Amino acid sequence: MALDKIKEMAKDAAGGLKDKITDLKDNIFSKEEDEIREEFKDTNTSKLQEIINYITDSTDIVNRAGFDISGLGLSIAIVPVLKVNFAFLKKISDEEREKIMEEVQEKKIMKILMACLFKASDFVDGIKVGNYKLGGVEVSLGLTPGISVSFKK
């Protein structure tokens, strides 16, 4: 009987996680998906270099958002994918988030990255993974954008 209760609790938790993942995807990419696709539709080497330079020149705002750029990567394919890795440093207040989002409102790539980081942070706050906490976030930008989160002790 106790085993059945545990199984039911696990099913409920998995269902809740699935809902949270769906909400995260809808909240992040429903608004910016077209912008990301447009930005990466005709991406060439010089355009990628421009985006990479822009991101690496924006470390101050990333740090103020509570993250650090820990790595960059490219997937070379028919349509390239830029991957930006962020290490989580600290949680910031809602007021600080709003200020940052206002500051990047006209900066398409940073607006998307900041939205992804904040949504990923909120997502992780809503789930429990033992004694683990948010370690980092990887944002993939291309025709099919994505977010990966990692946990650490």
Coordinates of C-alpha atoms in Angstrom, one line a residue:
M1 CA 0.0 0.0 0.0
A2 CA 2.8 2.4 0.8
L3 CA 4.5 1.5 -2.4
D4 CA 1.3 2.4 -4.4
K5 CA 1.2 5.8 -2.6
I6 CA 4.9 6.4 -3.5
K7 CA 4.2 5.5 -7.2
E8 CA 1.2 7.8 -7.2
M9 CA 3.3 10.7 -5.8
A10 CA 6.0 10.1 -8.4
K11 CA 3.5 10.1 -11.2
D12 CA 2.0 13.4 -9.9
A13 CA 5.5 14.9 -9.6
A14 CA 6.4 13.8 -13.2
G15 CA 3.1 15.2 -14.5
G16 CA 3.8 18.6 -12.7
L17 CA 7.3 18.7 -14.2
K18 CA 6.0 18.0 -17.7
D19 CA 3.5 20.9 -17.2
K20 CA 6.3 23.2 -16.0
I21 CA 8.5 22.3 -19.0
T22 CA 5.6 23.0 -21.4
D23 CA 4.9 26.3 -19.6
L24 CA 8.6 27.2 -19.8
K25 CA 8.8 26.5 -23.5
D26 CA 5.6 28.5 -24.2
N27 CA 6.6 31.4 -22.0
I28 CA 10.1 31.8 -23.5
F29 CA 9.8 30.9 -27.1
S30 CA 6.3 31.8 -28.0
K31 CA 7.2 35.5 -28.2
E32 CA 10.8 35.3 -29.4
E33 CA 10.8 32.3 -31.6
D34 CA 10.1 34.3 -34.8
E35 CA 12.8 36.8 -33.9
I36 CA 15.3 34.0 -33.3
R37 CA 14.4 32.3 -36.5
E38 CA 14.7 35.6 -38.4
E39 CA 18.1 36.3 -36.9
F40 CA 19.5 32.9 -37.8
K41 CA 17.7 32.2 -41.0
D42 CA 20.5 33.5 -43.3
T43 CA 23.4 33.3 -40.8
N44 CA 26.9 33.3 -42.3
T45 CA 30.3 33.4 -40.7
S46 CA 30.5 37.2 -40.4
K47 CA 27.0 37.3 -38.9
L48 CA 27.9 34.6 -36.3
Q49 CA 31.1 36.5 -35.5
E50 CA 29.0 39.7 -35.0
I51 CA 26.6 37.9 -32.6
I52 CA 29.4 36.3 -30.7
N53 CA 31.2 39.6 -30.3
Y54 CA 28.0 41.2 -29.1
I55 CA 27.4 38.6 -26.5
T56 CA 31.0 38.6 -25.2
D57 CA 30.9 42.4 -25.0
S58 CA 27.8 42.1 -22.9
T59 CA 29.3 40.4 -19.9
D60 CA 28.4 43.3 -17.6
I61 CA 24.7 42.9 -18.1
V62 CA 24.9 39.1 -17.9
N63 CA 26.7 39.5 -14.5
R64 CA 24.1 41.9 -13.2
A65 CA 21.5 39.4 -14.2
G66 CA 23.2 36.9 -11.8
F67 CA 25.0 34.8 -14.4
D68 CA 28.5 34.6 -16.0
I69 CA 29.2 33.5 -19.5
S70 CA 31.1 30.3 -19.0
G71 CA 31.4 29.2 -22.6
L72 CA 30.4 29.5 -26.2
G73 CA 29.9 26.9 -28.9
L74 CA 28.8 26.5 -32.4
S75 CA 27.1 23.6 -34.1
I76 CA 28.1 23.6 -37.7
A77 CA 25.2 22.4 -39.8
I78 CA 23.1 23.5 -42.7
V79 CA 21.8 26.2 -40.3
P80 CA 24.4 26.9 -37.6
V81 CA 23.4 26.9 -33.9
L82 CA 25.1 29.2 -31.4
K83 CA 25.3 27.8 -27.9
V84 CA 26.0 30.1 -25.0
N85 CA 26.7 28.6 -21.6
F86 CA 26.0 30.5 -18.4
A87 CA 27.1 29.7 -14.9
F88 CA 24.6 30.7 -12.2
L89 CA 26.0 33.2 -9.7
K90 CA 23.1 34.5 -7.7
K91 CA 19.4 35.2 -7.7
I92 CA 18.4 38.8 -8.3
S93 CA 15.3 40.7 -7.4
D94 CA 12.3 41.2 -9.6
E95 CA 13.0 44.9 -9.7
E96 CA 16.6 44.2 -10.9
R97 CA 15.2 41.9 -13.6
E98 CA 12.7 44.5 -14.8
K99 CA 15.5 47.1 -15.1
I100 CA 17.6 44.7 -17.1
M101 CA 14.7 43.8 -19.4
E102 CA 14.0 47.5 -20.0
E103 CA 17.7 48.1 -20.8
V104 CA 17.8 45.3 -23.4
Q105 CA 14.4 45.9 -24.9
E106 CA 15.8 47.1 -28.2
K107 CA 18.7 44.6 -28.2
K108 CA 17.1 41.5 -29.7
I109 CA 19.8 38.9 -28.9
M110 CA 20.3 40.1 -25.3
K111 CA 16.5 40.4 -24.7
I112 CA 16.1 36.8 -25.8
L113 CA 19.1 35.6 -23.7
M114 CA 17.9 37.5 -20.6
A115 CA 14.4 36.1 -20.9
C116 CA 15.8 32.6 -21.3
L117 CA 18.0 33.0 -18.2
F118 CA 15.3 34.4 -16.0
K119 CA 12.7 31.8 -17.1
A120 CA 15.2 28.9 -16.6
S121 CA 16.0 30.3 -13.1
D122 CA 12.3 30.5 -12.3
F123 CA 11.7 27.0 -13.7
V124 CA 14.4 25.5 -11.5
D125 CA 13.0 27.3 -8.4
G126 CA 9.8 25.5 -9.0
I127 CA 11.2 22.0 -8.9
K128 CA 13.3 20.1 -6.3
V129 CA 16.2 17.9 -7.4
G130 CA 17.4 16.5 -4.1
N131 CA 20.2 18.7 -2.6
Y132 CA 21.0 20.2 -6.0
K133 CA 20.5 23.8 -7.1
L134 CA 20.8 25.6 -10.4
G135 CA 24.4 25.3 -11.7
G136 CA 24.1 26.6 -15.2
V137 CA 22.0 27.3 -18.2
E138 CA 22.8 26.6 -21.9
V139 CA 20.9 28.6 -24.4
S140 CA 20.9 27.3 -28.0
L141 CA 20.1 29.9 -30.7
G142 CA 19.2 28.9 -34.2
L143 CA 16.2 27.9 -36.2
T144 CA 15.1 25.6 -33.3
P145 CA 16.1 27.4 -30.0
G146 CA 16.4 25.6 -26.8
I147 CA 17.4 25.8 -23.2
S148 CA 19.3 23.2 -21.0
V149 CA 19.7 23.6 -17.3
S150 CA 22.3 21.8 -15.1
F151 CA 22.3 21.3 -11.4
K152 CA 25.1 21.2 -8.9
K153 CA 25.4 20.4 -5.2

